[in-house]
Amino acid sequence: MTSSETEGAPVGLVASDDGPTRLSLGVAARLSRYLQVLTQAQKMGRETLSSQELSEYTRVNSTQIRRDLSGFGKFGKRGVGYNVDALADEIREILQTGSQQNIALFGAGHLGKAIGSSDIFADHGFNVVAVFDADPKKVGTKVGGQSVRPIEDANRVIAEQDVLVAVLAVPGEAAQRLADELVAAGVRIIFNYSESLLDVPAGVTVHTSNPAVDLLHALYFYLS
Amino acid sequence: MTSSETEGAPVGLVASDDGPTRLSLGVAARLSRYLQVLTQAQKMGRETLSSQELSEYTRVNSTQIRRDLSGFGKFGKRGVGYNVDALADEIREILQTGSQQNIALFGAGHLGKAIGSSDIFADHGFNVVAVFDADPKKVGTKVGGQSVRPIEDANRVIAEQDVLVAVLAVPGEAAQRLADELVAAGVRIIFNYSESLLDVPAGVTVHTSNPAVDLLHALYFYLS
DNA sequence: TAGATTGTTAATCGATTAACAATC
DNA sequence: TAGATTGTTAATCGATTAACAATC
């Protein structure tokens, strides 16, 4: 699918076939980071936040933040900054985070337990509806309030609960085969926390997380 | 520090005050992702890899991959691709990953155990030299072959082992105070796995990981 | 040779930044 | 009013991509 710029559209918006406008990759990524900071600021009781403060936390240039936001409306108040609650709502609307999404978690090892028992997904409106493990000894144990289920149940749960997102906290050897099955079952977004690389059909998104890779280039900039 | 383009320098290289050239942010990030794929390909016994294949795994355009690499030399063979071992070595050299780095891990909960017992850092030449926890009940337990130490020992260990990198797998409430102490002790790169945002002085890099934020914009592109 | 893939050019697009008038 | 911060312009730089000759 090729997209071209819409005449007169705000910067960062791109025409698409299926709707009025679609955010560019960079803008969508940055908006979700702003939202993360705003969510934290809410918890800390802040009422307003300036683009300069947002910049310190996100490491995004403050001019760019104002530019990103001004494409969608005039959300700020000059001399004051942005209202935290109102801006968070605006960004949620832009990112269309209204729909509750069900997530399935695979792997009940240390990492699976860490993810399953944290509020990190719940905080953003995501719902971990099931935890699976291939090891019969782990089945039935509790992870974050959920009973671990046998991996054989995955197909049925994915279909019944409309699960689009799977989080893989499994050993590298198991990841590719599992990914194939999940894609066949209807999963469209895979968060891969195994060290293995995943091959998936077009239309499926894989997000592979590897802290060592991030560290590699963080160190490069520190050392040079 | 302002940097300007060096006349005739390869694209992606930027002049710096302290050395001949310095990679741009994007190039360094991409190179480390290529290295991740190459490392995996080595494990799978692959001898060569084409820019097209690298592209499928990294989701980086294949022309850009060839462009990135050709800035440093002619590493490929036309009609064949890139030699996996040789290219991995070249990228390691470019990223200057020669120096063994010592890492300290904070928090021996589920996430700390997951990180401490994985090979993810060791695979890239990083050395987890100590695991700390504030909870006396966790002190002395084993995490990935290491005995968990009391947090009071952190200052000494950081100094003695020249620890530049700290990984924070602690509750959000504890993160900022711990970060302040670590920075004072000499830590310069912090990997923050808590939900809290960290305020650090200039010159210290924070890498905050939040899968829910990544999911937010992955979903945006799926839904629209 | 024939097929495949690199290395490179040229053109376009989006990101980044400084600067500043508008205005709260 | 005085100070602060937004919204916006203009200019520059880096990323992205298609295309293709070179060559393995």
Coordinates of N, CA, C and O in Angstrom, one line a residue, chain B residues 13-155:
Chain B
L13 N 27.5 9.7 8.9 CA 28.6 10.0 9.8 C 28.6 11.5 10.1 O 28.3 12.3 9.2
V14 N 28.9 11.9 11.3 CA 28.8 13.2 11.7 C 30.1 13.6 12.3 O 30.7 12.8 13.0
A15 N 30.6 14.8 12.1 CA 31.9 15.2 12.7 C 31.7 15.4 14.2 O 30.6 15.7 14.7
S16 N 32.7 15.1 14.9 CA 32.7 15.3 16.4 C 34.0 15.9 16.8 O 35.0 15.9 16.1
D17 N 34.0 16.5 18.1 CA 35.1 17.1 18.5 C 36.2 16.2 19.0 O 37.4 16.5 19.0
D18 N 35.8 15.0 19.4 CA 36.7 14.1 20.1 C 37.2 12.9 19.3 O 37.9 12.1 19.8
G19 N 36.8 12.9 18.0 CA 37.3 11.7 17.2 C 37.1 12.1 15.8 O 36.6 13.1 15.5
P20 N 37.4 11.1 14.9 CA 37.3 11.4 13.5 C 35.8 11.5 13.1 O 35.4 12.6 12.6
T21 N 35.0 10.6 13.4 CA 33.6 10.6 13.0 C 32.8 10.0 14.1 O 33.2 9.1 14.9
R22 N 31.5 10.3 14.1 CA 30.6 9.7 15.1 C 29.3 9.3 14.3 O 28.8 10.1 13.5
L23 N 28.8 8.2 14.6 CA 27.6 7.7 13.9 C 26.4 8.6 14.3 O 26.3 9.1 15.4
S24 N 25.5 8.8 13.4 CA 24.2 9.5 13.8 C 23.4 8.5 14.6 O 23.6 7.2 14.5
L25 N 22.5 9.0 15.3 CA 21.6 8.2 16.2 C 20.9 7.1 15.4 O 21.0 5.9 15.9
G26 N 20.4 7.4 14.3 CA 19.6 6.3 13.5 C 20.5 5.2 13.0 O 20.2 4.1 13.1
V27 N 21.7 5.6 12.5 CA 22.6 4.6 12.0 C 23.1 3.7 13.1 O 23.0 2.4 12.9
A28 N 23.4 4.2 14.2 CA 23.9 3.4 15.3 C 22.8 2.4 15.8 O 23.0 1.2 16.0
A29 N 21.5 2.9 15.8 CA 20.4 2.0 16.2 C 20.2 0.9 15.2 O 20.0 -0.2 15.6
R30 N 20.3 1.3 13.9 CA 20.1 0.2 12.9 C 21.2 -0.8 12.9 O 21.0 -2.0 12.8
L31 N 22.4 -0.3 13.0 CA 23.6 -1.2 13.0 C 23.4 -2.2 14.1 O 23.7 -3.4 14.0
S32 N 23.0 -1.8 15.3 CA 22.9 -2.8 16.4 C 21.8 -3.8 16.1 O 21.8 -5.0 16.5
R33 N 20.7 -3.4 15.4 CA 19.7 -4.3 15.0 C 20.2 -5.3 14.0 O 19.9 -6.5 14.0
Y34 N 21.0 -4.8 13.0 CA 21.6 -5.8 12.1 C 22.4 -6.8 12.8 O 22.4 -8.0 12.5
L35 N 23.2 -6.3 13.8 CA 24.1 -7.2 14.6 C 23.2 -8.3 15.3 O 23.6 -9.4 15.3
Q36 N 22.1 -7.9 15.8 CA 21.2 -8.8 16.5 C 20.8 -10.0 15.5 O 20.9 -11.1 15.9
V37 N 20.4 -9.6 14.3 CA 20.0 -10.6 13.3 C 21.2 -11.5 12.9 O 21.0 -12.7 12.8
L38 N 22.3 -10.8 12.8 CA 23.5 -11.6 12.4 C 23.9 -12.6 13.4 O 24.2 -13.8 13.1
T39 N 23.8 -12.2 14.7 CA 24.1 -13.1 15.8 C 23.2 -14.3 15.8 O 23.6 -15.5 16.0
Q40 N 21.9 -14.0 15.6 CA 20.9 -15.1 15.5 C 21.2 -16.0 14.3 O 21.1 -17.3 14.4
A41 N 21.6 -15.4 13.2 CA 21.8 -16.2 11.9 C 23.0 -17.1 12.1 O 23.1 -18.2 11.6
Q42 N 24.0 -16.6 12.9 CA 25.2 -17.4 13.2 C 24.7 -18.7 14.0 O 25.2 -19.8 13.6
K43 N 23.9 -18.5 14.9 CA 23.4 -19.6 15.7 C 22.7 -20.6 14.9 O 22.7 -21.8 15.1
M44 N 22.0 -20.1 13.8 CA 21.2 -21.0 12.9 C 22.1 -21.6 11.9 O 21.6 -22.3 11.0
G45 N 23.4 -21.2 11.9 CA 24.3 -21.9 11.0 C 24.4 -21.2 9.6 O 25.0 -21.8 8.7
R46 N 23.8 -20.1 9.4 CA 23.8 -19.4 8.1 C 25.2 -18.8 7.8 O 25.8 -18.3 8.7
E47 N 25.6 -19.0 6.6 CA 27.0 -18.4 6.2 C 26.8 -17.0 5.6 O 27.7 -16.2 5.8
T48 N 25.8 -16.8 4.8 CA 25.6 -15.5 4.2 C 24.2 -15.1 4.4 O 23.3 -15.9 4.6
L49 N 24.0 -13.8 4.2 CA 22.6 -13.2 4.4 C 22.6 -12.0 3.4 O 23.5 -11.2 3.3
S50 N 21.5 -11.9 2.6 CA 21.4 -10.8 1.7 C 20.7 -9.6 2.4 O 20.1 -9.8 3.4
S51 N 20.8 -8.5 1.8 CA 20.2 -7.3 2.4 C 18.7 -7.5 2.4 O 18.0 -6.9 3.3
Q52 N 18.2 -8.2 1.5 CA 16.7 -8.5 1.4 C 16.3 -9.3 2.7 O 15.3 -9.0 3.3
E53 N 17.1 -10.3 3.0 CA 16.8 -11.1 4.2 C 16.9 -10.3 5.5 O 16.1 -10.4 6.4
L54 N 18.0 -9.5 5.5 CA 18.2 -8.6 6.7 C 17.0 -7.7 6.8 O 16.5 -7.4 7.9
S55 N 16.5 -7.3 5.7 CA 15.3 -6.4 5.7 C 14.1 -7.0 6.3 O 13.3 -6.4 7.0
E56 N 13.9 -8.3 5.9 CA 12.7 -9.0 6.4 C 12.7 -9.1 7.9 O 11.6 -9.0 8.6
Y57 N 13.9 -9.3 8.5 CA 13.9 -9.5 9.9 C 13.9 -8.2 10.7 O 13.5 -8.1 11.8
T58 N 14.5 -7.1 10.1 CA 14.6 -5.9 10.8 C 13.6 -4.9 10.4 O 13.4 -3.9 11.1
R59 N 12.8 -5.2 9.4 CA 11.8 -4.2 8.9 C 12.5 -2.9 8.4 O 11.8 -1.9 8.4
V60 N 13.8 -3.0 8.1 CA 14.4 -1.8 7.6 C 14.5 -2.0 6.1 O 14.9 -3.2 5.6
N61 N 14.3 -1.0 5.3 CA 14.3 -1.1 3.8 C 15.7 -1.6 3.4 O 16.7 -1.2 3.9
S62 N 15.7 -2.6 2.4 CA 17.0 -3.2 2.0 C 18.0 -2.2 1.4 O 19.2 -2.4 1.5
T63 N 17.4 -1.2 0.7 CA 18.3 -0.2 0.1 C 19.0 0.5 1.2 O 20.2 0.8 1.1
Q64 N 18.3 0.8 2.3 CA 18.9 1.5 3.4 C 20.0 0.7 4.1 O 21.0 1.2 4.5
I65 N 19.7 -0.6 4.2 CA 20.7 -1.5 4.8 C 22.0 -1.4 4.0 O 23.1 -1.2 4.5
R66 N 21.9 -1.5 2.7 CA 23.1 -1.5 1.8 C 23.8 -0.2 1.9 O 25.0 -0.1 1.9
R67 N 23.0 0.9 2.0 CA 23.5 2.2 2.1 C 24.3 2.4 3.4 O 25.4 2.9 3.5
D68 N 23.6 2.0 4.5 CA 24.3 2.1 5.8 C 25.6 1.4 5.8 O 26.6 1.9 6.3
L69 N 25.7 0.2 5.3 CA 26.9 -0.6 5.3 C 27.9 -0.1 4.4 O 29.1 -0.1 4.7
S70 N 27.5 0.4 3.2 CA 28.5 0.8 2.2 C 29.2 2.1 2.6 O 30.3 2.4 2.1
G71 N 28.7 2.8 3.6 CA 29.4 3.9 4.2 C 30.7 3.5 4.9 O 31.6 4.4 5.0
F72 N 30.9 2.3 5.2 CA 32.1 1.8 6.0 C 33.0 0.9 5.2 O 34.1 0.6 5.6
G73 N 32.5 0.5 4.0 CA 33.4 -0.4 3.2 C 32.5 -1.3 2.3 O 31.3 -1.2 2.4
K74 N 33.1 -2.1 1.5 CA 32.4 -3.0 0.6 C 32.4 -4.3 1.2 O 33.3 -5.2 1.0
F75 N 31.4 -4.6 2.1 CA 31.4 -5.8 2.9 C 30.7 -7.0 2.1 O 30.9 -8.1 2.5
G76 N 29.9 -6.6 1.1 CA 29.1 -7.7 0.5 C 29.7 -8.3 -0.8 O 30.8 -7.8 -1.2
K77 N 29.1 -9.3 -1.3 CA 29.6 -9.9 -2.5 C 28.4 -9.9 -3.5 O 27.3 -10.5 -3.1
R78 N 28.5 -9.3 -4.6 CA 27.4 -9.2 -5.5 C 26.9 -10.5 -6.0 O 27.7 -11.4 -6.2
G79 N 25.6 -10.7 -6.0 CA 25.0 -12.0 -6.4 C 25.0 -13.0 -5.2 O 24.4 -14.0 -5.4
V80 N 25.6 -12.6 -4.1 CA 25.7 -13.6 -3.0 C 25.1 -13.0 -1.7 O 24.2 -13.6 -1.1
G81 N 25.6 -11.9 -1.3 CA 25.1 -11.3 -0.1 C 26.3 -11.0 0.8 O 27.4 -10.7 0.4
Y82 N 26.0 -10.9 2.1 CA 27.0 -10.6 3.1 C 27.4 -11.9 3.9 O 26.6 -12.6 4.3
N83 N 28.7 -12.0 4.1 CA 29.2 -13.1 5.0 C 28.8 -12.8 6.4 O 29.2 -11.7 6.9
V84 N 28.1 -13.7 7.0 CA 27.5 -13.4 8.4 C 28.6 -13.1 9.4 O 28.5 -12.1 10.1
D85 N 29.6 -14.0 9.5 CA 30.6 -13.8 10.5 C 31.4 -12.5 10.3 O 31.6 -11.7 11.2
A86 N 31.8 -12.3 9.0 CA 32.6 -11.1 8.7 C 31.8 -9.8 9.0 O 32.4 -8.8 9.6
L87 N 30.6 -9.8 8.6 CA 29.8 -8.6 8.7 C 29.5 -8.3 10.2 O 29.6 -7.1 10.7
A88 N 29.3 -9.3 11.0 CA 29.1 -9.2 12.4 C 30.3 -8.5 13.0 O 30.3 -7.6 13.8
D89 N 31.5 -9.0 12.6 CA 32.8 -8.4 13.1 C 32.9 -7.0 12.7 O 33.3 -6.2 13.6
E90 N 32.6 -6.7 11.5 CA 32.7 -5.3 11.0 C 31.8 -4.4 11.9 O 32.2 -3.3 12.3
I91 N 30.6 -4.8 12.1 CA 29.7 -3.9 12.8 C 30.1 -3.8 14.3 O 30.1 -2.7 14.8
R92 N 30.6 -4.9 14.8 CA 31.1 -4.7 16.2 C 32.3 -3.7 16.3 O 32.4 -3.0 17.2
E93 N 33.1 -3.7 15.2 CA 34.2 -2.8 15.2 C 33.7 -1.3 15.1 O 34.1 -0.4 15.8
I94 N 32.7 -1.2 14.2 CA 32.1 0.2 14.0 C 31.5 0.7 15.3 O 31.7 1.8 15.7
L95 N 30.8 -0.2 16.0 CA 30.1 0.2 17.2 C 31.1 0.2 18.4 O 30.7 0.5 19.5
Q96 N 32.3 -0.2 18.2 CA 33.3 -0.2 19.3 C 32.8 -1.0 20.5 O 32.9 -0.6 21.6
T97 N 32.4 -2.3 20.2 CA 31.9 -3.1 21.3 C 33.0 -3.9 21.9 O 32.7 -4.9 22.6
G98 N 34.2 -3.5 21.7 CA 35.4 -4.3 22.2 C 35.4 -4.4 23.7 O 35.7 -5.4 24.3
S99 N 35.1 -3.2 24.3 CA 35.3 -3.2 25.8 C 34.3 -4.0 26.5 O 33.1 -3.8 26.3
Q100 N 34.7 -4.9 27.4 CA 33.8 -5.6 28.3 C 33.2 -4.6 29.2 O 33.9 -3.8 29.8
Q101 N 31.9 -4.7 29.3 CA 31.2 -3.7 30.2 C 30.6 -4.5 31.4 O 29.9 -5.5 31.2
N102 N 30.7 -4.0 32.6 CA 30.1 -4.6 33.7 C 28.8 -3.9 34.0 O 28.6 -2.7 34.0
I103 N 27.8 -4.7 34.3 CA 26.4 -4.3 34.5 C 26.0 -4.7 35.9 O 26.3 -5.8 36.4
A104 N 25.2 -3.8 36.6 CA 24.6 -4.2 37.9 C 23.1 -4.2 37.7 O 22.5 -3.3 37.1
L105 N 22.5 -5.2 38.3 CA 21.1 -5.4 38.3 C 20.5 -5.1 39.6 O 20.9 -5.6 40.6
F106 N 19.4 -4.3 39.6 CA 18.7 -4.0 40.8 C 17.3 -4.5 40.9 O 16.5 -4.2 40.0
G107 N 17.0 -5.3 41.9 CA 15.7 -5.9 42.0 C 15.8 -7.4 41.7 O 16.2 -7.8 40.6
A108 N 15.4 -8.2 42.7 CA 15.4 -9.7 42.5 C 14.0 -10.3 42.5 O 13.8 -11.4 43.0
G109 N 13.1 -9.5 42.0 CA 11.7 -10.0 41.8 C 11.6 -10.8 40.6 O 12.6 -11.3 40.0
H110 N 10.4 -11.0 40.1 CA 10.2 -11.8 38.9 C 11.1 -11.3 37.7 O 11.8 -12.0 37.0
L111 N 11.0 -10.0 37.5 CA 11.7 -9.4 36.4 C 13.2 -9.5 36.5 O 13.9 -9.8 35.6
G112 N 13.6 -9.2 37.7 CA 15.1 -9.3 38.0 C 15.6 -10.7 37.8 O 16.6 -10.9 37.1
K113 N 14.8 -11.7 38.2 CA 15.2 -13.1 38.0 C 15.2 -13.4 36.5 O 16.1 -14.1 36.0
A114 N 14.2 -12.9 35.8 CA 14.2 -13.2 34.3 C 15.4 -12.6 33.6 O 16.0 -13.3 32.8
I115 N 15.8 -11.4 34.0 CA 16.9 -10.7 33.3 C 18.2 -11.4 33.8 O 19.1 -11.7 33.0
G116 N 18.3 -11.6 35.1 CA 19.5 -12.2 35.6 C 19.8 -13.6 35.2 O 21.0 -14.0 35.1
S117 N 18.8 -14.3 34.8 CA 19.1 -15.7 34.5 C 19.0 -15.9 33.0 O 19.2 -17.0 32.5
S118 N 18.8 -14.9 32.2 CA 18.9 -15.0 30.7 C 20.3 -14.8 30.2 O 21.1 -14.2 30.9
D119 N 20.5 -15.1 29.0 CA 21.8 -14.9 28.4 C 21.8 -13.7 27.6 O 22.8 -13.4 26.8
I120 N 20.8 -12.9 27.7 CA 20.6 -11.8 26.7 C 21.7 -10.8 26.8 O 22.1 -10.3 25.7
F121 N 22.2 -10.5 27.9 CA 23.3 -9.5 28.0 C 24.6 -10.2 27.7 O 25.5 -9.7 27.0
A122 N 24.8 -11.4 28.3 CA 26.0 -12.2 28.1 C 26.3 -12.4 26.6 O 27.4 -12.3 26.1
D123 N 25.2 -12.7 25.8 CA 25.4 -12.9 24.4 C 26.0 -11.8 23.6 O 26.6 -11.9 22.6
H124 N 25.9 -10.6 24.2 CA 26.5 -9.4 23.5 C 27.7 -8.9 24.2 O 28.1 -7.7 24.1
G125 N 28.3 -9.7 25.1 CA 29.5 -9.4 25.8 C 29.4 -8.5 27.0 O 30.4 -7.9 27.5
F126 N 28.2 -8.4 27.5 CA 28.0 -7.7 28.8 C 28.0 -8.7 30.0 O 27.6 -9.8 29.9
N127 N 28.5 -8.2 31.1 CA 28.8 -9.0 32.2 C 27.9 -8.5 33.4 O 28.1 -7.4 33.9
V128 N 27.0 -9.3 33.8 CA 26.2 -8.9 35.0 C 27.0 -9.3 36.3 O 27.2 -10.4 36.6
V129 N 27.6 -8.2 36.9 CA 28.6 -8.5 38.0 C 27.9 -8.6 39.4 O 28.5 -9.1 40.3
A130 N 26.7 -8.1 39.5 CA 26.1 -8.1 40.8 C 24.6 -7.9 40.7 O 24.1 -7.2 39.8
V131 N 23.9 -8.5 41.6 CA 22.4 -8.4 41.7 C 22.1 -7.9 43.1 O 22.6 -8.4 44.1
F132 N 21.3 -6.8 43.2 CA 21.0 -6.2 44.5 C 19.5 -6.2 44.8 O 18.7 -6.1 43.8
D133 N 19.2 -6.3 46.1 CA 17.8 -6.1 46.4 C 17.7 -5.4 47.8 O 18.6 -5.7 48.6
A134 N 16.7 -4.6 48.0 CA 16.5 -3.9 49.2 C 15.9 -4.8 50.3 O 16.0 -4.5 51.5
D135 N 15.3 -5.9 49.9 CA 14.6 -6.8 50.8 C 15.5 -7.8 51.4 O 16.1 -8.6 50.7
P136 N 15.7 -7.7 52.8 CA 16.7 -8.6 53.4 C 16.4 -10.1 53.2 O 17.3 -10.9 53.2
K137 N 15.1 -10.4 53.0 CA 14.7 -11.8 52.8 C 15.2 -12.3 51.4 O 15.4 -13.5 51.2
K138 N 15.4 -11.4 50.5 CA 15.9 -11.8 49.1 C 17.4 -11.9 49.1 O 18.0 -12.6 48.3
V139 N 18.1 -11.2 50.0 CA 19.5 -11.2 50.1 C 20.0 -12.6 50.3 O 19.6 -13.2 51.2
G140 N 21.0 -13.0 49.5 CA 21.5 -14.3 49.7 C 20.9 -15.4 48.8 O 21.6 -16.4 48.6
T141 N 19.7 -15.1 48.3 CA 19.2 -16.1 47.3 C 19.9 -16.0 46.0 O 20.7 -15.0 45.8
K142 N 19.7 -17.0 45.2 CA 20.5 -17.0 43.9 C 19.7 -16.5 42.7 O 18.5 -16.8 42.6
V143 N 20.3 -15.7 41.9 CA 19.7 -15.2 40.7 C 20.7 -15.4 39.6 O 21.8 -14.7 39.5
G144 N 20.5 -16.3 38.7 CA 21.4 -16.6 37.6 C 22.8 -16.8 38.0 O 23.8 -16.3 37.4
G145 N 23.0 -17.6 39.1 CA 24.3 -18.0 39.5 C 25.0 -17.0 40.5 O 26.0 -17.2 41.1
Q146 N 24.3 -15.8 40.6 CA 24.8 -14.8 41.6 C 24.1 -14.8 42.9 O 22.8 -15.0 42.9
S147 N 24.7 -14.6 44.0 CA 24.1 -14.3 45.2 C 23.5 -12.9 45.3 O 24.3 -12.0 45.0
V148 N 22.3 -12.7 45.7 CA 21.7 -11.4 45.8 C 22.4 -10.7 46.9 O 22.5 -11.2 48.0
R149 N 22.8 -9.4 46.7 CA 23.5 -8.6 47.7 C 22.6 -7.5 48.3 O 21.7 -7.1 47.6
P150 N 22.9 -7.1 49.5 CA 22.1 -6.0 50.0 C 22.4 -4.7 49.3 O 23.5 -4.5 48.8
I151 N 21.4 -3.9 49.1 CA 21.5 -2.6 48.3 C 22.6 -1.7 48.9 O 23.2 -0.9 48.2
E152 N 22.9 -1.9 50.2 CA 24.0 -1.0 50.8 C 25.3 -1.3 50.2 O 26.2 -0.4 50.3
D153 N 25.5 -2.4 49.6 CA 26.8 -2.7 49.0 C 27.0 -2.1 47.6 O 28.1 -2.1 47.0
A154 N 25.9 -1.5 47.1 CA 26.0 -1.0 45.7 C 27.1 0.0 45.4 O 27.8 -0.2 44.4
N155 N 27.2 1.0 46.3 CA 28.2 2.0 46.1 C 29.6 1.4 45.9 O 30.3 1.8 45.0

